[in-house]
Amino acid sequence: MLRQDGRENGQLRPVKITRNYIKHAEGSVLIEVGDTKVICTASVEERVPPFKKDSGEGWVTAEYAMLPRATGVRNARDISKLKLNGRSQEIQRLIGRSLRTVVDLKLLGERTITIDCDVIQADGGTRTASITGSYVALVDACRMLKNNRLISKMPVKGFVAATSVGVVNGKEMLDLCYTEDSNAEVDMNVIMSDKGEFIEIQATGEKSSFSKKQLDGLLNLAQSGIDKLIQLQKEVLK
Amino acid sequence: MLRQDGRENGQLRPVKITRNYIKHAEGSVLIEVGDTKVICTASVEERVPPFKKDSGEGWVTAEYAMLPRATGVRNARDISKLKLNGRSQEIQRLIGRSLRTVVDLKLLGERTITIDCDVIQADGGTRTASITGSYVALVDACRMLKNNRLISKMPVKGFVAATSVGVVNGKEMLDLCYTEDSNAEVDMNVIMSDKGEFIEIQATGEKSSFSKKQLDGLLNLAQSGIDKLIQLQKEVLK
Amino acid sequence: MLRQDGRENGQLRPVKITRNYIKHAEGSVLIEVGDTKVICTASVEERVPPFKKDSGEGWVTAEYAMLPRATGVRNARDISKLKLNGRSQEIQRLIGRSLRTVVDLKLLGERTITIDCDVIQADGGTRTASITGSYVALVDACRMLKNNRLISKMPVKGFVAATSVGVVNGKEMLDLCYTEDSNAEVDMNVIMSDKGEFIEIQATGEKSSFSKKQLDGLLNLAQSGIDKLIQLQKEVLK
Amino acid sequence: MLRQDGRENGQLRPVKITRNYIKHAEGSVLIEVGDTKVICTASVEERVPPFKKDSGEGWVTAEYAMLPRATGVRNARDISKLKLNGRSQEIQRLIGRSLRTVVDLKLLGERTITIDCDVIQADGGTRTASITGSYVALVDACRMLKNNRLISKMPVKGFVAATSVGVVNGKEMLDLCYTEDSNAEVDMNVIMSDKGEFIEIQATGEKSSFSKKQLDGLLNLAQSGIDKLIQLQKEVLK
Amino acid sequence: MLRQDGRENGQLRPVKITRNYIKHAEGSVLIEVGDTKVICTASVEERVPPFKKDSGEGWVTAEYAMLPRATGVRNARDISKLKLNGRSQEIQRLIGRSLRTVVDLKLLGERTITIDCDVIQADGGTRTASITGSYVALVDACRMLKNNRLISKMPVKGFVAATSVGVVNGKEMLDLCYTEDSNAEVDMNVIMSDKGEFIEIQATGEKSSFSKKQLDGLLNLAQSGIDKLIQLQKEVLK
Amino acid sequence: MLRQDGRENGQLRPVKITRNYIKHAEGSVLIEVGDTKVICTASVEERVPPFKKDSGEGWVTAEYAMLPRATGVRNARDISKLKLNGRSQEIQRLIGRSLRTVVDLKLLGERTITIDCDVIQADGGTRTASITGSYVALVDACRMLKNNRLISKMPVKGFVAATSVGVVNGKEMLDLCYTEDSNAEVDMNVIMSDKGEFIEIQATGEKSSFSKKQLDGLLNLAQSGIDKLIQLQKEVLK
């Protein structure tokens, strides 16, 4: 009783992280999780937003978007509607928040790292792939800062990665692809650190409510997946 | 060792729900949770968004905003910046999603109920107060539809209420006010049904990660608070 | 031959002004004129717009909006159309202009008081109620500045209040409610000072032109109403 | 004791109305009032706004704008700020409202006449010049409709013209130019019909309040000026 | 075999340039090319865009727009769609670029000249008329700067003028009017200096591709027309 | 005397076209021209813009954008400025116009093909690479339509490809990279068909004017490059 792409319920899709994907960016990654492909760049700018002015601290922020044809049906660009997509806004706030939990903003100094996650092909799990990939781009940008002696110590304090889990046709599954995600009864995005602790949990009963027991089962699944993703980040960054 | 307003850690603030607050709306409520005050209106319109056209189903959606001086410092209106605030967008998506889990869209018929949550005074927990209050406005709007024989059966299938919990100075607390919320190490919004199941969980390690044990403790606290809120909704709607 | 709500032609609706309605604002009022209800807040900010920079003078400005369901039919929010409603823009310019005529901007010093008028329930006369209520919020904000020794003298020089008058079914009436207003042949908003002089008159022949004699009759009616409103402001501010 | 341009207090500036100024428009006028120059076009479109659909009635609406260098200092275009100027919005609402009082929308049939008033050079009184000029363009557009047998009867029922009056240095003056207008204690725009009745009065105490006696004096001055403007409209349209 | 308005294929329409058309602007021109009429103003501002800050150099930029009824059918204003028309944006970039090629930005000093081209009546060739007319307004603004001793040497180094050419019904023609332009197989805008060299060429095969021979023929025609336009500029500026 | 990357003046950079790059799109290509990389997708939609309604004809349009970090310095997204970049607008109009010259809109039937060109890495020549790559995506989308029997005949009538040429340090060069382009005295984009004819020429004297002789030299260079690009398109599409 395997999943549509032959995976077991507790199995991740194949994950590939390609560093230095865009030659101009301080850090850049192409992350592929199955058919989901996201370009993550980390750009360093020597200025901070108004609320960090003269604080001695830096800032990390993120933007997220999809190419119009990353999806099965073409989506109009935000600019043609003059409105930033609500879903994109929600996701980019999540990415920024998650990455900031592992960055010492004092060590970063008064500069901003902007993470751009641009989905070039979507097949479910784009926000969690964005977080897992962005982390690597962020580390590369910080290493560049350190190599250029702009900072003296790495400001990144630990690892952070993310995956989705859900209940599909009554079964708990790890790393949902698009068709699984759109049929899920419960849908959950989990972001964890390398200490096995949670950074953010977003659990939604899409069609109905869910029990504490289901929650616990899904969190276990998520943890097993995230352990593997952090393992991959470590290898890639060696 | 009580909290700043004299409450115990597991205690809700005083909650008051005033029905029929705005004379024009099909359903309307003023909900007060401590010093947080939100006007929730439910407006019925005899049309559906394009993706529900000819589906035989209706739709429930929500909008959320704060008056400029609901907060300690005045916030510019969205229209003066030509951008819907990212936080508002995230919250209104959450309110709509939560309420839809208890509505049978077929029974509603091809009409839209728009929930407007306008915070007139903010002191923490505005999104959870909005959900708890909107539920009552939604029921009133549906009762009006039924009384006017526009629908034959109530489309609302159960109760839904929400509260916030968090870890503040190392202590797990229920229903955070603004100063608690801004000092919280972990911050969590929990939405539950009257069956004691979860509809949505949003848990964020604002300053650090959090353990499974902390998560479990906070979910317990949330459940005790939500039980009381649903009890209040039942009394108010009698 | 009384009006639909039993009033005589020259009679105001019941008016109630509740001070200190929003705990965060320097001045705040809920004004109720019949079923019209407006929250007026006065927010002090220690900066001035560019054209007042280094002038030694302050500024008073206003914004006006309606909650989506303040009216019989739900109105989409300005932000969803990306356009500030033309009527709102006209009204907020009027409120700001009227209040500035009684403020000594030099005594105010280089700071801005922003008046926010948010209509939570509309039944005609929202702009005039906004002016009458905002005046009280403005005075409270200035008193707060004086009590905190940020200014040495009250910058408000007199009283200002407003009401509507009109010709409905050939009869001159004071303080039109919504249904009267929408049937009026002539519609007029009058803003006056406590010296019995005019600050602004906006008279519109909605369906036809009007004579000098009608104008004079309406201005008399308006004056009698505004005298009573200023009397109420004086009592409330004691 | 003449005014800066040698006029007496009760004297209009030279007024010139050139018909058929733009070859494409159904009606078009260049109106020059002293150095104020406005192009007014009337465009007929065979559709009505949603609120007039299937009503058997037409609609008349107006738009108003200034070229960036119509004024002493260049003004950025609205589109570069993504906001329709508040003053423009107020003025175009006024122009539309005034013209509609003399149009029988039933006789017009289900079509829209859009009046565009574009100020190419401004020297005070642009809104009143726009109204006086637009009236002529509107009549020309209606005559074209009648000549082409699209309507059987002229829908324009009377004449409408407008001028400004004000109190400058304590003196009541007719038809203020820019420097007079910016120094006025009281500023008033008056729109009247050929029956000597008022269509709209907007009176503002720019620096202080004004008395009933001043109002009456200014209205008299306005009427004398408008009589002459309507006389000119009649000659021009012969 | 003459053209619709009786011209020969190699003949320009009558061209008229009226200087000092708008009293407020430092330079201003009404250019009429047949029925195409454009108001070109040059406004001097004592500031530069960020990328020229502290460079010791000035900047020349342009904006282009059409009045709504400059054309046969009324066009909605950009502001009502909240989008700057793509065609306008393309044209204003072209005008700015062309004029900058003949301006020594160092001699101009740290100030900006903004060229506004507002088409009041359109009949083909509005962008080339805008360039030819703007050049004269630009020179006038620079002369004003020199006369007021704000600059010591004229920063304009040569002449620039523009015209359109095209292939219509297989024939090469100079200075297309609107109906010729909309039927053209090949459409070309050519901008040249008084040295007989090219500043910009934009050649488009509207319906099909075109040969090198056709290109050469059209460029010859353009040069003969531009020679005459520069001759006119010289006379007008004497 | 070779160029900075070792090329001869008349030599193209290495060009690679990867078909079927995005699994969801009807046609999709990654085109790499040196370090310039553009994803071109062709999306088929079964509707046409209003001006093609009931015409029996289809439409081909294009959109162009750059990822924020496609360039050396990060560019803010259009949506954060609420304005479509002027340069992007100009380019996407060019792409659409060029492709339409080789499409028989009647054979396409009443459907729209939208070309999205998203530059993921920029190093000069992004607009010409977009055209060369989009052509292949367009053909693939049409083949898909034909294979699915939605159309009976291929609507694409010939080949179209594009390159840039310019004068850099006095030398005529083919296919400029970014640093060459930013130092060019003359800059030209040329779009040609497989019949050796021109579809569009955009020639700009960036720093000075240019002679007919230079123009002829550059057009020759462009033709030699485009011949090779069309050769590659033919191979890739076999």
mmCIF file of N, CA, C and O in Angstrom, chain D residues 34 46 49 74-75 92 97 109 115 204:
data_model
loop_
_atom_site.group_PDB
_atom_site.id
_atom_site.type_symbol
_atom_site.label_atom_id
_atom_site.label_comp_id
_atom_site.label_asym_id
_atom_site.label_seq_id
_atom_site.Cartn_x
_atom_site.Cartn_y
_atom_site.Cartn_z
ATOM 1 N N GLY D 34 -9.355 84.977 -17.155
ATOM 2 C CA GLY D 34 -8.051 85.566 -16.876
ATOM 3 C C GLY D 34 -6.981 84.584 -17.338
ATOM 4 O O GLY D 34 -7.050 84.069 -18.464
ATOM 5 N N GLU D 46 -21.864 54.676 -25.024
ATOM 6 C CA GLU D 46 -23.158 53.975 -25.039
ATOM 7 C C GLU D 46 -23.214 52.901 -23.962
ATOM 8 O O GLU D 46 -23.472 51.730 -24.234
ATOM 9 N N PRO D 49 -23.064 53.255 -15.833
ATOM 10 C CA PRO D 49 -22.491 52.570 -14.681
ATOM 11 C C PRO D 49 -23.493 51.561 -14.105
ATOM 12 O O PRO D 49 -24.703 51.674 -14.356
ATOM 13 N N ARG D 74 5.942 72.685 -10.008
ATOM 14 C CA ARG D 74 5.469 71.463 -10.649
ATOM 15 C C ARG D 74 4.884 70.489 -9.615
ATOM 16 O O ARG D 74 5.496 70.236 -8.578
ATOM 17 N N ASN D 75 3.712 69.959 -9.913
ATOM 18 C CA ASN D 75 3.094 68.919 -9.088
ATOM 19 C C ASN D 75 3.290 67.558 -9.724
ATOM 20 O O ASN D 75 3.029 67.400 -10.909
ATOM 21 N N GLN D 92 -14.068 67.056 -8.778
ATOM 22 C CA GLN D 92 -14.771 66.352 -9.848
ATOM 23 C C GLN D 92 -16.141 65.854 -9.395
ATOM 24 O O GLN D 92 -17.081 65.792 -10.192
ATOM 25 N N ARG D 97 -21.976 66.637 -9.962
ATOM 26 C CA ARG D 97 -23.222 66.912 -9.241
ATOM 27 C C ARG D 97 -23.921 68.141 -9.807
ATOM 28 O O ARG D 97 -25.134 68.146 -10.035
ATOM 29 N N GLY D 109 -31.311 58.981 -22.097
ATOM 30 C CA GLY D 109 -31.283 57.569 -22.456
ATOM 31 C C GLY D 109 -30.098 56.865 -21.826
ATOM 32 O O GLY D 109 -29.238 57.494 -21.216
ATOM 33 N N ILE D 115 -17.456 64.177 -18.566
ATOM 34 C CA ILE D 115 -16.851 65.492 -18.722
ATOM 35 C C ILE D 115 -15.418 65.407 -18.219
ATOM 36 O O ILE D 115 -15.189 64.968 -17.093
ATOM 37 N N THR D 204 -16.186 78.651 3.021
ATOM 38 C CA THR D 204 -15.201 78.219 3.997
ATOM 39 C C THR D 204 -14.548 79.418 4.653
ATOM 40 O O THR D 204 -14.060 80.313 3.962
#
